[in-house]
């Protein structure tokens, strides 16, 4: 290690599940290679670092800061800004930081509705006094009105998609980042590397939507079976981990670089391959599609509705 | 390099300038990035107007032009022509501030909207690419589907011009409906007599390949380059060897109904539909035959001296490349079972017009005698009911066009056969618009003393030996009741049921009556929406023989105009796939209505230029934003959206 | 001040655009709130354009296509219908009234119908008030 210029790296978790931190370990022995080139200067999840330590660092002294998790609280926002100041390259690590991820679906509800559900109406919560934690008595970081992605708070230099970033994506990203590159990853959609790609019929036509558990999987392209698979609109690179395990893609890798918006692109594609049928049947099938936002924007609701659900009072 | 755009705002006299402040439009547009010049003029489409554009292109060194004037449908060609002298025509766009602005709005808001429309057009123009028409080669051979009079006429016209024709007919013989008719209105020529020479001419023509008892299986390709697969069904008789001696027919033990005779006359399992059939040969009806595999009878083969019968004949698939296709599939009568109010199907003495037509024919089921089918006696009172299923919202809403005329003919011929008989015609209106038609109707009404009753029939029921037809004469308001011996229904004409299947194969549309849809009801009545496909005869709409023949010749002339060129020009506004970034998801291949998106070996999509019509449904569907419509790119449209809001 | 909605209209070249031209030739007046964008086919209208229009502050989006069975490109209008139907569901879940998106069939001969449906639509959007997205801008 001596004589070698070590990259200073940092990893922080905002509002997330912790899976991203764990995902670094999926590098297995390759993590040793990473440690040969890099020195971890801040990783509160793994080691004992204080925010003070970070504050004391010189601006721009961290070479690469990985921010995983979304921005849900004042604290998340504060650290995001701090890390931005202290780092040369700030990377949104994982789907939460990149597009808000599943927790971004919270933007369909108001803060009050969320608290209501979490603290009062949750069947497994016993809260007879109806206490909702608030800053008044505890000095908690404020829960922001809406969930934000990292980019909605600070300038971001690179994005590593995935929930959490799958091993091949991560390896590829780290290699590029250590070389100073901020553009990496594949620029085609998942079908390109899908193990079921050869089972696609000449024409895909859907006459009924099946949820994943409603149909016996015959091993063919999920879409051709009428099971919604986000693969055609989702960036490749994960080597189709889910599909290899017989689970349709839900789109955690986000959009292909050329695409403005993954959700609406897939919505259009899916509507387009509905079979010829009369208008009533058509409506019935589309009506059967529950939770449109959750289907097409499972990982990107925070981008679709950065200011929360709209309120068309009429 | 940034474009140097010129904006030319037309006053169109006061048509635009009377409502829209054209000067303000020009001044606002000048502020747009890339717009280096903007002006207005009285009439931009006039010669001085066009010259103004030319002059400014030179003076201001413009390399793109927006003309804010009328609808592009009016003058896009004009202004693109002006610009073509200087640069690619796709650097000229029109902003429609007349039809969709000054003519429909007033005051300040009209000017505001006009500014938005022109701005949006500038945004589109900014990213327009220079394009050249696509050139595609032409296979100078024509496929004609259907061998009725329309198909025959078109085939002869094209073949006479020196080009090859493949004429496909589903039935064992060509001739179609016209071959079933007895005499034709208004001249009362014998239908067979005028048709047969044409049928023979088809059979003899060196440029016509006649495939009877055949069906089109698949059609792919595009104008100039269609590829078709045709199924030639086995007729188990060698067409060339058969001498039509009739020995086989005599010994055949199976008797079934003859379709040509509207099932009013029997035929054998081995048969010739009618004596003048072309090709002149017997056909063995596999369905009716006692059995071919294993062979159960074989009497016909035993007596055939020409040794023409071959039980081992197999269906053959014939593949052809053609440059154009004419669809002349003809018509059927409306399903009689749907016309329950007139009791058809329940009563022997209520028959359709085509059955009556066969009855009138000397070679028909009755040898030309008019009979009351239930008794075989001569009917003394016949009621003809027009618009049976036509002009009726319960059935077919349209006019079947020929029924007034043939019903008059039927009544006249009936009177000639049964001079002491009485004929009644119930009608809604008499439509006799063809040449000599009105005179014919006059003659029938006056000379033949036919009882024309204006009104719809309310009820028909049997009373003993008679059929009672009740209705109201709407001219006198009197109730009418006729005790008829025979009722003839002038059934609605509908397109062939098979037309729907053929339309799918051709990727063209049919309407509710199964008639093929023309490209434009007035100006392109022969053309399909898909280039290189044309319609003739009743496949497109009900029509009489002269109209069918005229349309057939029109279709032929369209085909000949395609064949007069070695290469065809095609609009270049088509889809382009970014193959590098295509993930082979197959969505575009699934949605393209023209089969223009081809799956390559690696699964990725490629747009076949010649097939793409430029609708853009693939671009909207592509989940990877990997398909761009030339000069209607996503970014162009999004930018237009931005400036109009 | 009265609310003047901003409405984008995607009109297919062969039917709705021609119908709008005919409304012009027939001098049928309708509100100027609607600004047309000509596309070759209603099937060209990517739901992304619709979302983008709302995002940019449109109060309503109108799509005009050929009548069922009459599409110049065989089936583009059916694709449009399916996309619009699904799009309405998305809008609803996002909190945008799906009535702000309207698909109408207007043939080249239906100038009167074009003027009528556009007038109705503008009226309807006026009733609905400004789009919540426009409010946030």
PDB file of C-alpha atoms in Angstrom, chain B residues 79-245:
ATOM      1  CA  UNK B  79     -43.753  26.606 -50.928  1.00  0.00           C
ATOM      2  CA  UNK B  80     -41.595  23.505 -50.809  1.00  0.00           C
ATOM      3  CA  UNK B  81     -41.308  23.913 -54.558  1.00  0.00           C
ATOM      4  CA  UNK B  82     -40.090  27.487 -54.070  1.00  0.00           C
ATOM      5  CA  UNK B  83     -37.480  26.384 -51.547  1.00  0.00           C
ATOM      6  CA  UNK B  84     -36.316  23.372 -53.536  1.00  0.00           C
ATOM      7  CA  UNK B  85     -34.341  25.734 -55.756  1.00  0.00           C
ATOM      8  CA  UNK B  86     -32.177  26.660 -52.804  1.00  0.00           C
ATOM      9  CA  UNK B  87     -32.153  23.849 -50.286  1.00  0.00           C
ATOM     10  CA  UNK B  88     -33.784  20.592 -49.269  1.00  0.00           C
ATOM     11  CA  UNK B  89     -37.557  20.865 -49.288  1.00  0.00           C
ATOM     12  CA  UNK B  90     -37.830  19.640 -45.708  1.00  0.00           C
ATOM     13  CA  UNK B  91     -36.342  22.943 -44.611  1.00  0.00           C
ATOM     14  CA  UNK B  92     -39.667  24.501 -45.453  1.00  0.00           C
ATOM     15  CA  UNK B  93     -42.615  24.177 -43.097  1.00  0.00           C
ATOM     16  CA  UNK B  94     -46.013  25.799 -43.040  1.00  0.00           C
ATOM     17  CA  UNK B  95     -47.710  27.239 -39.979  1.00  0.00           C
ATOM     18  CA  UNK B  96     -51.460  27.041 -40.309  1.00  0.00           C
ATOM     19  CA  UNK B  97     -52.743  30.384 -39.039  1.00  0.00           C
ATOM     20  CA  UNK B  98     -55.745  30.598 -41.322  1.00  0.00           C
ATOM     21  CA  UNK B  99     -57.974  27.489 -41.115  1.00  0.00           C
ATOM     22  CA  UNK B 100     -57.001  26.786 -37.532  1.00  0.00           C
ATOM     23  CA  UNK B 101     -56.679  30.354 -36.310  1.00  0.00           C
ATOM     24  CA  UNK B 102     -57.848  33.486 -38.134  1.00  0.00           C
ATOM     25  CA  UNK B 103     -60.987  31.848 -39.502  1.00  0.00           C
ATOM     26  CA  UNK B 104     -62.097  30.433 -36.185  1.00  0.00           C
ATOM     27  CA  UNK B 105     -61.034  33.036 -33.640  1.00  0.00           C
ATOM     28  CA  UNK B 106     -61.312  36.753 -33.060  1.00  0.00           C
ATOM     29  CA  UNK B 107     -59.315  39.655 -31.760  1.00  0.00           C
ATOM     30  CA  UNK B 108     -56.277  39.617 -29.527  1.00  0.00           C
ATOM     31  CA  UNK B 109     -56.467  35.914 -28.757  1.00  0.00           C
ATOM     32  CA  UNK B 110     -56.244  35.062 -32.445  1.00  0.00           C
ATOM     33  CA  UNK B 111     -52.943  36.933 -32.697  1.00  0.00           C
ATOM     34  CA  UNK B 112     -51.632  35.276 -29.533  1.00  0.00           C
ATOM     35  CA  UNK B 113     -52.519  31.847 -30.845  1.00  0.00           C
ATOM     36  CA  UNK B 114     -51.017  32.595 -34.260  1.00  0.00           C
ATOM     37  CA  UNK B 115     -47.730  33.501 -32.568  1.00  0.00           C
ATOM     38  CA  UNK B 116     -47.737  30.199 -30.695  1.00  0.00           C
ATOM     39  CA  UNK B 117     -48.474  28.216 -33.844  1.00  0.00           C
ATOM     40  CA  UNK B 118     -45.666  29.873 -35.777  1.00  0.00           C
ATOM     41  CA  UNK B 119     -43.240  29.493 -32.879  1.00  0.00           C
ATOM     42  CA  UNK B 120     -44.047  25.794 -32.660  1.00  0.00           C
ATOM     43  CA  UNK B 121     -43.447  25.424 -36.388  1.00  0.00           C
ATOM     44  CA  UNK B 122     -40.070  27.145 -36.018  1.00  0.00           C
ATOM     45  CA  UNK B 123     -39.183  24.690 -33.247  1.00  0.00           C
ATOM     46  CA  UNK B 124     -40.054  21.748 -35.454  1.00  0.00           C
ATOM     47  CA  UNK B 125     -38.187  23.146 -38.425  1.00  0.00           C
ATOM     48  CA  UNK B 126     -35.039  23.689 -36.369  1.00  0.00           C
ATOM     49  CA  UNK B 127     -34.480  19.937 -36.065  1.00  0.00           C
ATOM     50  CA  UNK B 128     -35.761  18.850 -39.462  1.00  0.00           C
ATOM     51  CA  UNK B 129     -33.313  16.720 -41.385  1.00  0.00           C
ATOM     52  CA  UNK B 130     -32.653  17.010 -45.093  1.00  0.00           C
ATOM     53  CA  UNK B 131     -34.340  14.063 -46.723  1.00  0.00           C
ATOM     54  CA  UNK B 132     -34.595  12.552 -50.173  1.00  0.00           C
ATOM     55  CA  UNK B 133     -37.420  10.335 -51.399  1.00  0.00           C
ATOM     56  CA  UNK B 134     -36.804   6.628 -50.950  1.00  0.00           C
ATOM     57  CA  UNK B 135     -36.519   4.697 -54.224  1.00  0.00           C
ATOM     58  CA  UNK B 136     -37.879   1.177 -54.457  1.00  0.00           C
ATOM     59  CA  UNK B 137     -37.720  -1.183 -57.449  1.00  0.00           C
ATOM     60  CA  UNK B 138     -40.871  -2.481 -59.143  1.00  0.00           C
ATOM     61  CA  UNK B 139     -41.796  -6.074 -60.001  1.00  0.00           C
ATOM     62  CA  UNK B 140     -43.938  -5.543 -63.070  1.00  0.00           C
ATOM     63  CA  UNK B 141     -46.483  -8.248 -62.457  1.00  0.00           C
ATOM     64  CA  UNK B 142     -49.970  -7.844 -61.026  1.00  0.00           C
ATOM     65  CA  UNK B 143     -51.961 -10.086 -58.719  1.00  0.00           C
ATOM     66  CA  UNK B 144     -55.716  -9.931 -59.177  1.00  0.00           C
ATOM     67  CA  UNK B 145     -57.857 -11.538 -56.508  1.00  0.00           C
ATOM     68  CA  UNK B 146     -61.258 -12.526 -57.850  1.00  0.00           C
ATOM     69  CA  UNK B 147     -62.262 -13.566 -61.342  1.00  0.00           C
ATOM     70  CA  UNK B 148     -65.633 -11.891 -61.742  1.00  0.00           C
ATOM     71  CA  UNK B 149     -66.256  -9.293 -64.388  1.00  0.00           C
ATOM     72  CA  UNK B 150     -64.135  -6.690 -62.548  1.00  0.00           C
ATOM     73  CA  UNK B 151     -61.170  -9.013 -62.108  1.00  0.00           C
ATOM     74  CA  UNK B 152     -61.499 -10.214 -65.712  1.00  0.00           C
ATOM     75  CA  UNK B 153     -61.580  -6.678 -67.103  1.00  0.00           C
ATOM     76  CA  UNK B 154     -58.597  -5.538 -65.047  1.00  0.00           C
ATOM     77  CA  UNK B 155     -56.641  -8.654 -66.002  1.00  0.00           C
ATOM     78  CA  UNK B 156     -57.291  -8.117 -69.707  1.00  0.00           C
ATOM     79  CA  UNK B 157     -56.391  -4.424 -69.568  1.00  0.00           C
ATOM     80  CA  UNK B 158     -53.082  -5.051 -67.830  1.00  0.00           C
ATOM     81  CA  UNK B 159     -52.222  -8.107 -69.895  1.00  0.00           C
ATOM     82  CA  UNK B 160     -53.024  -6.246 -73.111  1.00  0.00           C
ATOM     83  CA  UNK B 161     -50.613  -3.525 -72.048  1.00  0.00           C
ATOM     84  CA  UNK B 162     -47.908  -6.162 -72.017  1.00  0.00           C
ATOM     85  CA  UNK B 163     -47.548  -7.002 -68.342  1.00  0.00           C
ATOM     86  CA  UNK B 164     -47.985 -10.312 -66.581  1.00  0.00           C
ATOM     87  CA  UNK B 165     -51.082 -10.962 -64.498  1.00  0.00           C
ATOM     88  CA  UNK B 166     -51.798 -13.670 -61.937  1.00  0.00           C
ATOM     89  CA  UNK B 167     -55.571 -14.047 -61.698  1.00  0.00           C
ATOM     90  CA  UNK B 168     -56.684 -15.975 -58.631  1.00  0.00           C
ATOM     91  CA  UNK B 169     -60.229 -17.284 -58.357  1.00  0.00           C
ATOM     92  CA  UNK B 170     -61.562 -19.265 -55.416  1.00  0.00           C
ATOM     93  CA  UNK B 171     -64.256 -21.088 -57.389  1.00  0.00           C
ATOM     94  CA  UNK B 172     -63.622 -23.757 -60.061  1.00  0.00           C
ATOM     95  CA  UNK B 173     -64.466 -21.230 -62.802  1.00  0.00           C
ATOM     96  CA  UNK B 174     -64.071 -17.545 -63.392  1.00  0.00           C
ATOM     97  CA  UNK B 175     -67.144 -15.525 -64.274  1.00  0.00           C
ATOM     98  CA  UNK B 176     -68.379 -14.584 -60.838  1.00  0.00           C
ATOM     99  CA  UNK B 177     -71.852 -13.221 -60.246  1.00  0.00           C
ATOM    100  CA  UNK B 178     -72.253 -11.950 -63.781  1.00  0.00           C
ATOM    101  CA  UNK B 179     -72.158 -15.531 -65.026  1.00  0.00           C
ATOM    102  CA  UNK B 180     -75.198 -16.277 -62.869  1.00  0.00           C
ATOM    103  CA  UNK B 181     -77.318 -13.496 -64.332  1.00  0.00           C
ATOM    104  CA  UNK B 182     -79.880 -14.100 -67.022  1.00  0.00           C
ATOM    105  CA  UNK B 183     -80.178 -10.788 -68.807  1.00  0.00           C
ATOM    106  CA  UNK B 184     -78.705  -7.443 -67.914  1.00  0.00           C
ATOM    107  CA  UNK B 185     -80.454  -4.125 -67.444  1.00  0.00           C
ATOM    108  CA  UNK B 186     -81.264  -1.815 -69.125  1.00  0.00           C
ATOM    109  CA  UNK B 187     -80.462  -3.302 -72.536  1.00  0.00           C
ATOM    110  CA  UNK B 188     -81.471  -6.855 -71.719  1.00  0.00           C
ATOM    111  CA  UNK B 189     -78.363  -8.354 -73.254  1.00  0.00           C
ATOM    112  CA  UNK B 190     -77.818 -11.955 -72.362  1.00  0.00           C
ATOM    113  CA  UNK B 191     -75.282 -11.843 -69.564  1.00  0.00           C
ATOM    114  CA  UNK B 192     -73.495 -15.066 -70.477  1.00  0.00           C
ATOM    115  CA  UNK B 193     -73.257 -14.027 -74.125  1.00  0.00           C
ATOM    116  CA  UNK B 194     -71.356 -10.839 -73.382  1.00  0.00           C
ATOM    117  CA  UNK B 195     -69.277 -12.332 -70.596  1.00  0.00           C
ATOM    118  CA  UNK B 196     -68.132 -15.604 -72.134  1.00  0.00           C
ATOM    119  CA  UNK B 197     -65.862 -14.060 -74.802  1.00  0.00           C
ATOM    120  CA  UNK B 198     -64.022 -12.194 -72.076  1.00  0.00           C
ATOM    121  CA  UNK B 199     -63.649 -15.343 -69.995  1.00  0.00           C
ATOM    122  CA  UNK B 200     -62.210 -17.165 -72.967  1.00  0.00           C
ATOM    123  CA  UNK B 201     -59.892 -14.255 -73.703  1.00  0.00           C
ATOM    124  CA  UNK B 202     -58.516 -14.540 -70.164  1.00  0.00           C
ATOM    125  CA  UNK B 203     -57.893 -18.245 -70.567  1.00  0.00           C
ATOM    126  CA  UNK B 204     -56.096 -17.707 -73.873  1.00  0.00           C
ATOM    127  CA  UNK B 205     -54.071 -14.622 -72.994  1.00  0.00           C
ATOM    128  CA  UNK B 206     -50.357 -15.374 -72.939  1.00  0.00           C
ATOM    129  CA  UNK B 207     -49.784 -12.755 -70.232  1.00  0.00           C
ATOM    130  CA  UNK B 208     -52.405 -14.117 -67.847  1.00  0.00           C
ATOM    131  CA  UNK B 209     -51.696 -16.949 -65.479  1.00  0.00           C
ATOM    132  CA  UNK B 210     -55.100 -18.175 -64.372  1.00  0.00           C
ATOM    133  CA  UNK B 211     -55.295 -19.940 -61.028  1.00  0.00           C
ATOM    134  CA  UNK B 212     -58.835 -21.127 -60.386  1.00  0.00           C
ATOM    135  CA  UNK B 213     -59.910 -23.164 -57.379  1.00  0.00           C
ATOM    136  CA  UNK B 214     -57.161 -21.237 -55.600  1.00  0.00           C
ATOM    137  CA  UNK B 215     -56.899 -18.949 -52.622  1.00  0.00           C
ATOM    138  CA  UNK B 216     -54.448 -16.340 -51.505  1.00  0.00           C
ATOM    139  CA  UNK B 217     -52.776 -17.581 -48.340  1.00  0.00           C
ATOM    140  CA  UNK B 218     -50.253 -14.913 -47.452  1.00  0.00           C
ATOM    141  CA  UNK B 219     -49.258 -11.507 -48.656  1.00  0.00           C
ATOM    142  CA  UNK B 220     -46.171  -9.698 -47.528  1.00  0.00           C
ATOM    143  CA  UNK B 221     -44.079  -6.890 -48.912  1.00  0.00           C
ATOM    144  CA  UNK B 222     -44.972  -3.496 -50.237  1.00  0.00           C
ATOM    145  CA  UNK B 223     -45.729  -1.583 -53.382  1.00  0.00           C
ATOM    146  CA  UNK B 224     -43.574  -2.798 -56.224  1.00  0.00           C
ATOM    147  CA  UNK B 225     -42.452  -5.777 -54.177  1.00  0.00           C
ATOM    148  CA  UNK B 226     -45.273  -7.880 -52.823  1.00  0.00           C
ATOM    149  CA  UNK B 227     -44.679 -11.544 -52.189  1.00  0.00           C
ATOM    150  CA  UNK B 228     -47.731 -13.772 -52.294  1.00  0.00           C
ATOM    151  CA  UNK B 229     -48.394 -17.377 -51.474  1.00  0.00           C
ATOM    152  CA  UNK B 230     -51.333 -18.951 -53.277  1.00  0.00           C
ATOM    153  CA  UNK B 231     -52.928 -22.277 -52.451  1.00  0.00           C
ATOM    154  CA  UNK B 232     -54.050 -24.214 -55.482  1.00  0.00           C
ATOM    155  CA  UNK B 233     -56.570 -26.698 -54.203  1.00  0.00           C
ATOM    156  CA  UNK B 234     -56.535 -30.102 -55.893  1.00  0.00           C
ATOM    157  CA  UNK B 235     -59.488 -30.525 -58.245  1.00  0.00           C
ATOM    158  CA  UNK B 236     -58.464 -34.146 -58.897  1.00  0.00           C
ATOM    159  CA  UNK B 237     -59.007 -33.578 -62.594  1.00  0.00           C
ATOM    160  CA  UNK B 238     -56.237 -32.569 -64.968  1.00  0.00           C
ATOM    161  CA  UNK B 239     -57.500 -29.284 -66.454  1.00  0.00           C
ATOM    162  CA  UNK B 240     -55.638 -29.776 -69.702  1.00  0.00           C
ATOM    163  CA  UNK B 241     -56.588 -33.407 -70.213  1.00  0.00           C
ATOM    164  CA  UNK B 242     -60.300 -33.073 -69.398  1.00  0.00           C
ATOM    165  CA  UNK B 243     -62.428 -33.019 -72.542  1.00  0.00           C
ATOM    166  CA  UNK B 244     -65.638 -32.176 -70.662  1.00  0.00           C
ATOM    167  CA  UNK B 245     -67.334 -35.230 -72.152  1.00  0.00           C
TER     168      UNK B 245
END
